[in-house]
PDB file of C-alpha atoms in Angstrom:
ATOM      1  CA  UNK I   1      18.466  -9.537 -42.403  1.00  0.00           C
ATOM      2  CA  UNK I   2      15.622 -11.038 -40.207  1.00  0.00           C
ATOM      3  CA  UNK I   3      14.664 -14.587 -40.455  1.00  0.00           C
ATOM      4  CA  UNK I   4      11.852 -15.756 -38.005  1.00  0.00           C
ATOM      5  CA  UNK I   5      10.624 -19.312 -38.348  1.00  0.00           C
ATOM      6  CA  UNK I   6       7.976 -20.917 -36.068  1.00  0.00           C
ATOM      7  CA  UNK I   7       8.289 -18.251 -33.298  1.00  0.00           C
ATOM      8  CA  UNK I   8       6.213 -19.370 -30.280  1.00  0.00           C
ATOM      9  CA  UNK I   9       6.095 -17.842 -26.867  1.00  0.00           C
ATOM     10  CA  UNK I  10       4.148 -18.727 -23.763  1.00  0.00           C
ATOM     11  CA  UNK I  11       3.531 -16.654 -20.605  1.00  0.00           C
ATOM     12  CA  UNK I  12       2.123 -19.342 -18.319  1.00  0.00           C
ATOM     13  CA  UNK I  13      -0.986 -20.525 -19.856  1.00  0.00           C
ATOM     14  CA  UNK I  14      -1.160 -17.772 -22.416  1.00  0.00           C
ATOM     15  CA  UNK I  15       0.242 -18.485 -25.849  1.00  0.00           C
ATOM     16  CA  UNK I  16       1.338 -14.951 -26.851  1.00  0.00           C
ATOM     17  CA  UNK I  17       2.868 -15.951 -30.086  1.00  0.00           C
ATOM     18  CA  UNK I  18       1.991 -19.135 -32.300  1.00  0.00           C
ATOM     19  CA  UNK I  19       4.335 -20.210 -34.795  1.00  0.00           C
ATOM     20  CA  UNK I  20       5.048 -16.791 -36.254  1.00  0.00           C
ATOM     21  CA  UNK I  21       7.091 -16.814 -39.351  1.00  0.00           C
ATOM     22  CA  UNK I  22       8.372 -13.952 -41.549  1.00  0.00           C
ATOM     23  CA  UNK I  23      11.513 -12.833 -43.352  1.00  0.00           C
ATOM     24  CA  UNK I  24      12.907  -9.241 -43.948  1.00  0.00           C
ATOM     25  CA  UNK I  25      15.406  -8.577 -46.559  1.00  0.00           C
ATOM     26  CA  UNK I  26      18.242  -6.047 -46.246  1.00  0.00           C
ATOM     27  CA  UNK I  27      17.239  -2.470 -46.852  1.00  0.00           C
ATOM     28  CA  UNK I  28      13.384  -3.141 -46.490  1.00  0.00           C
ATOM     29  CA  UNK I  29      11.150  -0.753 -44.302  1.00  0.00           C
ATOM     30  CA  UNK I  30       8.428  -3.223 -42.875  1.00  0.00           C
ATOM     31  CA  UNK I  31       5.546  -2.307 -40.678  1.00  0.00           C
ATOM     32  CA  UNK I  32       4.507  -4.579 -37.963  1.00  0.00           C
ATOM     33  CA  UNK I  33       0.847  -4.089 -37.175  1.00  0.00           C
ATOM     34  CA  UNK I  34      -1.741  -5.531 -34.805  1.00  0.00           C
ATOM     35  CA  UNK I  35      -4.272  -4.546 -32.244  1.00  0.00           C
ATOM     36  CA  UNK I  36      -3.275  -4.362 -28.550  1.00  0.00           C
ATOM     37  CA  UNK I  37      -2.217  -7.787 -27.234  1.00  0.00           C
ATOM     38  CA  UNK I  38      -1.637  -9.170 -30.681  1.00  0.00           C
ATOM     39  CA  UNK I  39       2.042  -9.958 -29.945  1.00  0.00           C
ATOM     40  CA  UNK I  40       4.005  -7.059 -31.457  1.00  0.00           C
ATOM     41  CA  UNK I  41       5.907  -6.110 -28.432  1.00  0.00           C
ATOM     42  CA  UNK I  42       6.738  -9.745 -27.635  1.00  0.00           C
ATOM     43  CA  UNK I  43       7.865 -10.310 -31.082  1.00  0.00           C
ATOM     44  CA  UNK I  44      10.201  -7.238 -30.868  1.00  0.00           C
ATOM     45  CA  UNK I  45      11.519  -8.377 -27.479  1.00  0.00           C
ATOM     46  CA  UNK I  46      12.333 -11.791 -28.893  1.00  0.00           C
ATOM     47  CA  UNK I  47      14.052 -10.301 -31.939  1.00  0.00           C
ATOM     48  CA  UNK I  48      16.266  -8.064 -29.680  1.00  0.00           C
ATOM     49  CA  UNK I  49      17.127 -10.849 -27.250  1.00  0.00           C
ATOM     50  CA  UNK I  50      15.199  -9.458 -24.306  1.00  0.00           C
ATOM     51  CA  UNK I  51      12.992 -12.464 -24.177  1.00  0.00           C
ATOM     52  CA  UNK I  52      13.802 -16.005 -25.095  1.00  0.00           C
ATOM     53  CA  UNK I  53      11.378 -17.849 -27.341  1.00  0.00           C
ATOM     54  CA  UNK I  54       9.985 -21.157 -26.351  1.00  0.00           C
ATOM     55  CA  UNK I  55      10.108 -22.575 -29.841  1.00  0.00           C
ATOM     56  CA  UNK I  56      11.258 -21.483 -33.257  1.00  0.00           C
ATOM     57  CA  UNK I  57      14.345 -20.015 -34.874  1.00  0.00           C
ATOM     58  CA  UNK I  58      15.345 -16.274 -34.890  1.00  0.00           C
ATOM     59  CA  UNK I  59      18.456 -14.941 -36.814  1.00  0.00           C
ATOM     60  CA  UNK I  60      19.499 -11.380 -37.326  1.00  0.00           C
ATOM     61  CA  UNK I  61      22.028 -10.582 -39.937  1.00  0.00           C
ATOM     62  CA  UNK I  62      22.733 -14.321 -40.099  1.00  0.00           C
ATOM     63  CA  UNK I  63      23.318 -14.618 -36.241  1.00  0.00           C
ATOM     64  CA  UNK I  64      21.268 -16.729 -34.017  1.00  0.00           C
ATOM     65  CA  UNK I  65      19.692 -14.440 -31.390  1.00  0.00           C
ATOM     66  CA  UNK I  66      19.573 -17.035 -28.748  1.00  0.00           C
ATOM     67  CA  UNK I  67      23.047 -18.235 -29.309  1.00  0.00           C
ATOM     68  CA  UNK I  68      24.656 -14.787 -29.749  1.00  0.00           C
ATOM     69  CA  UNK I  69      22.343 -12.157 -28.171  1.00  0.00           C
ATOM     70  CA  UNK I  70      25.104  -9.553 -27.293  1.00  0.00           C
ATOM     71  CA  UNK I  71      26.610  -9.750 -30.835  1.00  0.00           C
ATOM     72  CA  UNK I  72      23.093  -9.320 -32.354  1.00  0.00           C
ATOM     73  CA  UNK I  73      22.324  -6.429 -29.972  1.00  0.00           C
ATOM     74  CA  UNK I  74      25.369  -4.571 -31.107  1.00  0.00           C
ATOM     75  CA  UNK I  75      23.893  -4.520 -34.592  1.00  0.00           C
ATOM     76  CA  UNK I  76      20.467  -3.506 -33.543  1.00  0.00           C
ATOM     77  CA  UNK I  77      19.176   0.010 -32.884  1.00  0.00           C
ATOM     78  CA  UNK I  78      16.033   0.084 -30.776  1.00  0.00           C
ATOM     79  CA  UNK I  79      13.566   2.753 -30.083  1.00  0.00           C
ATOM     80  CA  UNK I  80      10.838   1.454 -27.694  1.00  0.00           C
ATOM     81  CA  UNK I  81       7.565   3.074 -27.199  1.00  0.00           C
ATOM     82  CA  UNK I  82       8.597   4.459 -23.793  1.00  0.00           C
ATOM     83  CA  UNK I  83      12.230   5.417 -24.331  1.00  0.00           C
ATOM     84  CA  UNK I  84      14.335   4.924 -21.196  1.00  0.00           C
ATOM     85  CA  UNK I  85      15.831   8.321 -20.823  1.00  0.00           C
ATOM     86  CA  UNK I  86      17.611   9.845 -17.737  1.00  0.00           C
ATOM     87  CA  UNK I  87      15.890  13.190 -16.995  1.00  0.00           C
ATOM     88  CA  UNK I  88      18.789  14.615 -14.916  1.00  0.00           C
ATOM     89  CA  UNK I  89      21.275  14.058 -17.653  1.00  0.00           C
ATOM     90  CA  UNK I  90      21.859  16.558 -20.438  1.00  0.00           C
ATOM     91  CA  UNK I  91      21.273  15.426 -24.047  1.00  0.00           C
ATOM     92  CA  UNK I  92      24.889  15.512 -24.917  1.00  0.00           C
ATOM     93  CA  UNK I  93      25.961  13.596 -21.724  1.00  0.00           C
ATOM     94  CA  UNK I  94      23.232  10.938 -22.400  1.00  0.00           C
ATOM     95  CA  UNK I  95      24.215  10.378 -25.933  1.00  0.00           C
ATOM     96  CA  UNK I  96      27.873  10.219 -24.973  1.00  0.00           C
ATOM     97  CA  UNK I  97      27.030   7.487 -22.354  1.00  0.00           C
ATOM     98  CA  UNK I  98      25.063   5.613 -24.988  1.00  0.00           C
ATOM     99  CA  UNK I  99      28.084   5.639 -27.360  1.00  0.00           C
ATOM    100  CA  UNK I 100      30.335   4.233 -24.589  1.00  0.00           C
ATOM    101  CA  UNK I 101      27.791   1.552 -23.662  1.00  0.00           C
ATOM    102  CA  UNK I 102      27.497   0.730 -27.332  1.00  0.00           C
ATOM    103  CA  UNK I 103      31.390   0.393 -27.263  1.00  0.00           C
ATOM    104  CA  UNK I 104      31.790   2.898 -30.124  1.00  0.00           C
ATOM    105  CA  UNK I 105      35.374   3.445 -30.648  1.00  0.00           C
ATOM    106  CA  UNK I 106      36.680   6.939 -29.213  1.00  0.00           C
ATOM    107  CA  UNK I 107      38.048   7.872 -32.555  1.00  0.00           C
ATOM    108  CA  UNK I 108      34.673   7.412 -34.210  1.00  0.00           C
ATOM    109  CA  UNK I 109      32.344   9.031 -31.527  1.00  0.00           C
ATOM    110  CA  UNK I 110      32.570  12.523 -32.693  1.00  0.00           C
ATOM    111  CA  UNK I 111      31.495  11.690 -36.234  1.00  0.00           C
ATOM    112  CA  UNK I 112      28.774   9.216 -35.283  1.00  0.00           C
ATOM    113  CA  UNK I 113      27.335  11.463 -32.412  1.00  0.00           C
ATOM    114  CA  UNK I 114      27.343  14.544 -34.774  1.00  0.00           C
ATOM    115  CA  UNK I 115      25.601  12.589 -37.469  1.00  0.00           C
ATOM    116  CA  UNK I 116      22.839  11.361 -35.016  1.00  0.00           C
ATOM    117  CA  UNK I 117      22.378  14.830 -33.535  1.00  0.00           C
ATOM    118  CA  UNK I 118      22.068  16.495 -36.798  1.00  0.00           C
ATOM    119  CA  UNK I 119      19.751  13.863 -38.291  1.00  0.00           C
ATOM    120  CA  UNK I 120      17.333  14.227 -35.396  1.00  0.00           C
ATOM    121  CA  UNK I 121      17.542  18.039 -34.955  1.00  0.00           C
ATOM    122  CA  UNK I 122      18.448  18.244 -31.403  1.00  0.00           C
ATOM    123  CA  UNK I 123      21.623  20.637 -31.906  1.00  0.00           C
ATOM    124  CA  UNK I 124      19.928  23.360 -29.880  1.00  0.00           C
ATOM    125  CA  UNK I 125      19.179  21.100 -26.906  1.00  0.00           C
ATOM    126  CA  UNK I 126      22.568  19.520 -26.191  1.00  0.00           C
ATOM    127  CA  UNK I 127      23.154  21.281 -22.843  1.00  0.00           C
ATOM    128  CA  UNK I 128      19.470  21.036 -21.704  1.00  0.00           C
ATOM    129  CA  UNK I 129      18.465  18.389 -19.236  1.00  0.00           C
ATOM    130  CA  UNK I 130      16.380  15.739 -20.775  1.00  0.00           C
ATOM    131  CA  UNK I 131      13.683  16.227 -18.144  1.00  0.00           C
ATOM    132  CA  UNK I 132      13.069  19.823 -19.375  1.00  0.00           C
ATOM    133  CA  UNK I 133      12.486  18.731 -22.885  1.00  0.00           C
ATOM    134  CA  UNK I 134       9.124  18.517 -24.539  1.00  0.00           C
ATOM    135  CA  UNK I 135       7.769  15.123 -25.359  1.00  0.00           C
ATOM    136  CA  UNK I 136       8.533  15.503 -29.000  1.00  0.00           C
ATOM    137  CA  UNK I 137      12.191  16.378 -28.338  1.00  0.00           C
ATOM    138  CA  UNK I 138      12.609  13.610 -25.921  1.00  0.00           C
ATOM    139  CA  UNK I 139      11.275  11.285 -28.688  1.00  0.00           C
ATOM    140  CA  UNK I 140      14.028  12.713 -30.919  1.00  0.00           C
ATOM    141  CA  UNK I 141      16.691  12.005 -28.349  1.00  0.00           C
ATOM    142  CA  UNK I 142      15.418   8.461 -28.214  1.00  0.00           C
ATOM    143  CA  UNK I 143      15.734   8.179 -31.927  1.00  0.00           C
ATOM    144  CA  UNK I 144      19.264   9.577 -31.767  1.00  0.00           C
ATOM    145  CA  UNK I 145      20.349   6.932 -29.340  1.00  0.00           C
ATOM    146  CA  UNK I 146      18.943   4.310 -31.610  1.00  0.00           C
ATOM    147  CA  UNK I 147      20.939   5.284 -34.723  1.00  0.00           C
ATOM    148  CA  UNK I 148      24.138   6.698 -33.408  1.00  0.00           C
ATOM    149  CA  UNK I 149      26.061   3.434 -33.970  1.00  0.00           C
ATOM    150  CA  UNK I 150      24.728   2.961 -37.517  1.00  0.00           C
ATOM    151  CA  UNK I 151      22.888  -0.233 -36.819  1.00  0.00           C
ATOM    152  CA  UNK I 152      22.320  -2.820 -39.392  1.00  0.00           C
ATOM    153  CA  UNK I 153      18.842  -3.272 -38.144  1.00  0.00           C
ATOM    154  CA  UNK I 154      16.565  -0.509 -36.732  1.00  0.00           C
ATOM    155  CA  UNK I 155      13.503  -1.373 -34.741  1.00  0.00           C
ATOM    156  CA  UNK I 156      11.190   1.525 -34.100  1.00  0.00           C
ATOM    157  CA  UNK I 157       8.134   1.123 -31.772  1.00  0.00           C
ATOM    158  CA  UNK I 158       5.747   4.259 -32.340  1.00  0.00           C
ATOM    159  CA  UNK I 159       8.626   6.628 -33.356  1.00  0.00           C
ATOM    160  CA  UNK I 160       6.411   9.530 -34.141  1.00  0.00           C
ATOM    161  CA  UNK I 161       4.334   9.622 -30.962  1.00  0.00           C
ATOM    162  CA  UNK I 162       4.118  13.024 -29.425  1.00  0.00           C
ATOM    163  CA  UNK I 163       5.445  14.908 -32.416  1.00  0.00           C
ATOM    164  CA  UNK I 164       3.662  17.781 -34.056  1.00  0.00           C
ATOM    165  CA  UNK I 165       2.831  17.468 -37.879  1.00  0.00           C
ATOM    166  CA  UNK I 166       5.978  19.174 -39.033  1.00  0.00           C
ATOM    167  CA  UNK I 167       8.167  16.970 -36.909  1.00  0.00           C
ATOM    168  CA  UNK I 168       6.231  13.797 -38.149  1.00  0.00           C
ATOM    169  CA  UNK I 169       7.231  14.737 -41.707  1.00  0.00           C
ATOM    170  CA  UNK I 170      10.746  15.305 -40.799  1.00  0.00           C
ATOM    171  CA  UNK I 171      11.072  11.954 -38.836  1.00  0.00           C
ATOM    172  CA  UNK I 172       9.328  10.188 -41.797  1.00  0.00           C
ATOM    173  CA  UNK I 173      11.882  11.431 -44.148  1.00  0.00           C
ATOM    174  CA  UNK I 174      14.679  10.581 -41.816  1.00  0.00           C
ATOM    175  CA  UNK I 175      13.314   6.951 -41.373  1.00  0.00           C
ATOM    176  CA  UNK I 176      13.300   6.701 -45.253  1.00  0.00           C
ATOM    177  CA  UNK I 177      16.917   7.986 -45.498  1.00  0.00           C
ATOM    178  CA  UNK I 178      18.045   5.508 -42.892  1.00  0.00           C
ATOM    179  CA  UNK I 179      16.998   2.599 -45.079  1.00  0.00           C
ATOM    180  CA  UNK I 180      20.134   3.293 -47.333  1.00  0.00           C
ATOM    181  CA  UNK I 181      22.210   1.517 -44.545  1.00  0.00           C
ATOM    182  CA  UNK I 182      19.735   0.023 -42.072  1.00  0.00           C
ATOM    183  CA  UNK I 183      16.821  -2.463 -42.397  1.00  0.00           C
ATOM    184  CA  UNK I 184      13.839  -1.032 -40.530  1.00  0.00           C
ATOM    185  CA  UNK I 185      11.124  -2.787 -38.570  1.00  0.00           C
ATOM    186  CA  UNK I 186       8.452  -0.074 -37.898  1.00  0.00           C
ATOM    187  CA  UNK I 187       5.680  -0.595 -35.364  1.00  0.00           C
ATOM    188  CA  UNK I 188       2.790   1.930 -35.124  1.00  0.00           C
ATOM    189  CA  UNK I 189      -0.916   2.357 -34.411  1.00  0.00           C
ATOM    190  CA  UNK I 190      -1.204   5.225 -36.857  1.00  0.00           C
ATOM    191  CA  UNK I 191      -1.957   3.433 -40.212  1.00  0.00           C
ATOM    192  CA  UNK I 192      -1.410   6.448 -42.329  1.00  0.00           C
ATOM    193  CA  UNK I 193       1.992   6.612 -41.046  1.00  0.00           C
ATOM    194  CA  UNK I 194       2.657   3.064 -41.887  1.00  0.00           C
ATOM    195  CA  UNK I 195       1.351   3.638 -45.434  1.00  0.00           C
ATOM    196  CA  UNK I 196       3.540   6.639 -45.864  1.00  0.00           C
ATOM    197  CA  UNK I 197       6.817   4.997 -44.568  1.00  0.00           C
ATOM    198  CA  UNK I 198       6.769   1.149 -45.192  1.00  0.00           C
ATOM    199  CA  UNK I 199       7.303  -0.998 -48.237  1.00  0.00           C
ATOM    200  CA  UNK I 200       5.496  -3.861 -46.778  1.00  0.00           C
ATOM    201  CA  UNK I 201       3.364  -4.786 -43.699  1.00  0.00           C
ATOM    202  CA  UNK I 202       3.157  -7.881 -41.479  1.00  0.00           C
ATOM    203  CA  UNK I 203      -0.206  -7.880 -39.469  1.00  0.00           C
ATOM    204  CA  UNK I 204      -0.356  -9.958 -36.226  1.00  0.00           C
ATOM    205  CA  UNK I 205      -3.695 -10.879 -34.834  1.00  0.00           C
ATOM    206  CA  UNK I 206      -3.937 -12.906 -31.610  1.00  0.00           C
ATOM    207  CA  UNK I 207      -0.206 -14.121 -31.770  1.00  0.00           C
ATOM    208  CA  UNK I 208      -0.336 -15.284 -35.385  1.00  0.00           C
ATOM    209  CA  UNK I 209       0.550 -13.641 -38.673  1.00  0.00           C
ATOM    210  CA  UNK I 210      -2.692 -12.971 -40.724  1.00  0.00           C
ATOM    211  CA  UNK I 211      -1.056 -10.902 -43.492  1.00  0.00           C
ATOM    212  CA  UNK I 212       2.356 -10.466 -44.936  1.00  0.00           C
ATOM    213  CA  UNK I 213       2.434  -8.485 -48.162  1.00  0.00           C
ATOM    214  CA  UNK I 214       3.584  -5.412 -49.801  1.00  0.00           C
ATOM    215  CA  UNK I 215       1.150  -2.405 -49.473  1.00  0.00           C
ATOM    216  CA  UNK I 216       0.439  -2.292 -53.253  1.00  0.00           C
ATOM    217  CA  UNK I 217      -0.643  -6.055 -52.971  1.00  0.00           C
ATOM    218  CA  UNK I 218      -2.892  -5.424 -50.043  1.00  0.00           C
ATOM    219  CA  UNK I 219      -4.577  -2.525 -51.826  1.00  0.00           C
ATOM    220  CA  UNK I 220      -5.510  -4.604 -54.775  1.00  0.00           C
ATOM    221  CA  UNK I 221      -9.229  -5.845 -54.972  1.00  0.00           C
ATOM    222  CA  UNK I 222     -11.336  -7.290 -57.673  1.00  0.00           C
ATOM    223  CA  UNK I 223     -14.498  -5.296 -56.633  1.00  0.00           C
ATOM    224  CA  UNK I 224     -15.690  -2.295 -58.757  1.00  0.00           C
ATOM    225  CA  UNK I 225     -18.016   0.674 -58.345  1.00  0.00           C
ATOM    226  CA  UNK I 226     -20.529   1.687 -61.060  1.00  0.00           C
ATOM    227  CA  UNK I 227     -22.442   4.840 -60.893  1.00  0.00           C
ATOM    228  CA  UNK I 228     -25.171   5.794 -63.421  1.00  0.00           C
ATOM    229  CA  UNK I 229     -26.750   9.166 -64.198  1.00  0.00           C
ATOM    230  CA  UNK I 230     -30.200   7.868 -63.633  1.00  0.00           C
ATOM    231  CA  UNK I 231     -31.709   4.636 -62.316  1.00  0.00           C
ATOM    232  CA  UNK I 232     -31.904   1.644 -64.696  1.00  0.00           C
ATOM    233  CA  UNK I 233     -34.448  -1.130 -63.546  1.00  0.00           C
ATOM    234  CA  UNK I 234     -32.608  -4.087 -64.987  1.00  0.00           C
ATOM    235  CA  UNK I 235     -29.158  -3.015 -64.027  1.00  0.00           C
ATOM    236  CA  UNK I 236     -28.687  -5.090 -60.789  1.00  0.00           C
ATOM    237  CA  UNK I 237     -29.837  -8.347 -62.481  1.00  0.00           C
ATOM    238  CA  UNK I 238     -27.745  -7.805 -65.592  1.00  0.00           C
ATOM    239  CA  UNK I 239     -24.483  -6.967 -63.520  1.00  0.00           C
ATOM    240  CA  UNK I 240     -25.241 -10.175 -61.415  1.00  0.00           C
ATOM    241  CA  UNK I 241     -25.293 -12.263 -64.526  1.00  0.00           C
ATOM    242  CA  UNK I 242     -21.622 -11.315 -65.681  1.00  0.00           C
ATOM    243  CA  UNK I 243     -18.978 -13.951 -65.416  1.00  0.00           C
ATOM    244  CA  UNK I 244     -16.877 -13.497 -62.280  1.00  0.00           C
ATOM    245  CA  UNK I 245     -19.517 -11.485 -60.177  1.00  0.00           C
ATOM    246  CA  UNK I 246     -20.266 -12.854 -56.774  1.00  0.00           C
ATOM    247  CA  UNK I 247     -22.471 -10.083 -55.552  1.00  0.00           C
ATOM    248  CA  UNK I 248     -24.138  -6.832 -56.468  1.00  0.00           C
ATOM    249  CA  UNK I 249     -24.747  -4.268 -53.786  1.00  0.00           C
ATOM    250  CA  UNK I 250     -26.965  -1.180 -54.710  1.00  0.00           C
ATOM    251  CA  UNK I 251     -25.676   2.121 -53.322  1.00  0.00           C
ATOM    252  CA  UNK I 252     -26.629   5.740 -53.474  1.00  0.00           C
ATOM    253  CA  UNK I 253     -24.026   8.432 -53.769  1.00  0.00           C
ATOM    254  CA  UNK I 254     -23.762  11.531 -51.792  1.00  0.00           C
ATOM    255  CA  UNK I 255     -24.837  13.483 -54.895  1.00  0.00           C
ATOM    256  CA  UNK I 256     -27.963  11.174 -55.180  1.00  0.00           C
ATOM    257  CA  UNK I 257     -26.949   9.161 -58.187  1.00  0.00           C
ATOM    258  CA  UNK I 258     -27.763   5.468 -58.538  1.00  0.00           C
ATOM    259  CA  UNK I 259     -24.874   3.065 -58.206  1.00  0.00           C
ATOM    260  CA  UNK I 260     -23.612  -0.361 -57.475  1.00  0.00           C
ATOM    261  CA  UNK I 261     -20.668  -2.015 -55.783  1.00  0.00           C
ATOM    262  CA  UNK I 262     -19.892  -5.195 -57.709  1.00  0.00           C
ATOM    263  CA  UNK I 263     -17.985  -7.852 -55.743  1.00  0.00           C
ATOM    264  CA  UNK I 264     -15.747 -10.126 -57.971  1.00  0.00           C
ATOM    265  CA  UNK I 265     -14.020 -13.456 -57.661  1.00  0.00           C
ATOM    266  CA  UNK I 266     -10.320 -13.488 -56.895  1.00  0.00           C
ATOM    267  CA  UNK I 267      -7.811 -12.339 -59.652  1.00  0.00           C
ATOM    268  CA  UNK I 268     -10.779 -11.138 -61.916  1.00  0.00           C
ATOM    269  CA  UNK I 269     -10.843  -7.660 -63.116  1.00  0.00           C
ATOM    270  CA  UNK I 270     -14.502  -6.892 -63.601  1.00  0.00           C
ATOM    271  CA  UNK I 271     -14.232  -3.343 -65.172  1.00  0.00           C
ATOM    272  CA  UNK I 272     -13.914  -4.433 -68.898  1.00  0.00           C
ATOM    273  CA  UNK I 273     -16.905  -6.716 -68.763  1.00  0.00           C
ATOM    274  CA  UNK I 274     -18.990  -3.918 -66.832  1.00  0.00           C
ATOM    275  CA  UNK I 275     -17.921  -1.280 -69.319  1.00  0.00           C
ATOM    276  CA  UNK I 276     -18.877  -3.458 -72.337  1.00  0.00           C
ATOM    277  CA  UNK I 277     -22.322  -4.197 -70.649  1.00  0.00           C
ATOM    278  CA  UNK I 278     -22.966  -0.543 -70.129  1.00  0.00           C
ATOM    279  CA  UNK I 279     -22.097   0.308 -73.751  1.00  0.00           C
ATOM    280  CA  UNK I 280     -24.231  -2.462 -75.236  1.00  0.00           C
ATOM    281  CA  UNK I 281     -27.310  -1.446 -72.960  1.00  0.00           C
ATOM    282  CA  UNK I 282     -26.557   2.200 -73.507  1.00  0.00           C
ATOM    283  CA  UNK I 283     -26.767   2.955 -69.905  1.00  0.00           C
ATOM    284  CA  UNK I 284     -26.218   6.581 -68.752  1.00  0.00           C
ATOM    285  CA  UNK I 285     -22.562   6.087 -67.278  1.00  0.00           C
ATOM    286  CA  UNK I 286     -21.333   8.564 -64.740  1.00  0.00           C
ATOM    287  CA  UNK I 287     -18.505   6.601 -63.209  1.00  0.00           C
ATOM    288  CA  UNK I 288     -16.780   3.214 -63.357  1.00  0.00           C
ATOM    289  CA  UNK I 289     -13.725   2.457 -61.217  1.00  0.00           C
ATOM    290  CA  UNK I 290     -11.846  -0.573 -59.702  1.00  0.00           C
ATOM    291  CA  UNK I 291     -12.012  -0.259 -55.831  1.00  0.00           C
ATOM    292  CA  UNK I 292      -8.726   0.167 -53.900  1.00  0.00           C
ATOM    293  CA  UNK I 293      -8.552  -0.914 -50.366  1.00  0.00           C
ATOM    294  CA  UNK I 294      -6.785   1.168 -47.711  1.00  0.00           C
ATOM    295  CA  UNK I 295      -4.557  -0.403 -45.068  1.00  0.00           C
ATOM    296  CA  UNK I 296      -7.205   0.462 -42.594  1.00  0.00           C
ATOM    297  CA  UNK I 297      -9.780  -1.484 -44.452  1.00  0.00           C
ATOM    298  CA  UNK I 298      -7.603  -4.626 -44.693  1.00  0.00           C
ATOM    299  CA  UNK I 299      -6.610  -4.204 -40.864  1.00  0.00           C
ATOM    300  CA  UNK I 300     -10.444  -3.999 -39.816  1.00  0.00           C
ATOM    301  CA  UNK I 301     -11.221  -6.959 -42.033  1.00  0.00           C
ATOM    302  CA  UNK I 302      -8.604  -9.125 -40.458  1.00  0.00           C
ATOM    303  CA  UNK I 303      -9.432  -7.959 -36.872  1.00  0.00           C
ATOM    304  CA  UNK I 304     -13.219  -8.441 -37.342  1.00  0.00           C
ATOM    305  CA  UNK I 305     -12.712 -12.064 -38.758  1.00  0.00           C
ATOM    306  CA  UNK I 306     -10.313 -13.093 -35.858  1.00  0.00           C
TER     307      UNK I 306
END
């Protein structure tokens, strides 16, 4: 659905994007992450045809964005972080206007408008001026305009901003349901939201792709944590001598127990060897587990290394 290869964009002497390359298959929900200034908004604007790239290739649904921007835009639904709403218009009039701007056939407008209105829960606000709505409901109206033409590609920039916890869950479920007929590119600073919604993440740092993987792959680590009921003098040295161990870091649990974080080589599960050592030495085992990294941990590691 999305094919980006070697995307490069300059603003004067500033290289905002450097040879950005990624592909998104139909039906995927992909998170686009990065700190402020990383190039997320520039990437989105190039994808939607609002900016022209200086180098590289971008296709959406098999169409070249530079060669056929209007055709591509007709297949894309876009919710920017600051949705361009008209405060003096009613919700109903605004969505009707968007349907006409989208050139939705008159015969299809009633069905598609009703579908978008129900999906975003704005039925009780149709006659109300947008300027009188809460921030959360304005966000819902913005999402309604993005999905009313059943886009092949849906690009969402901070879609849950300003929503209360109940609304966040509702919008999260809606986004997941939209994947049945739309590919979704989802940008957010709330990493827990990305973990809850996305199948895969692309992390931009300083205009370059630093990670592109499924969440399950990013969470995997070879590191292990061992906690013992009591201190064992020779434990650190014995753990360090195991095959595949790169480092042993002593730690103390909140309950006061003695433990170690064992850092392993890539693609090497340390737990079986550690468990065998514990059994042979008859150490008082309390806990042994393979560590799991959160998206926040991965993100911070990449940002720190940049």
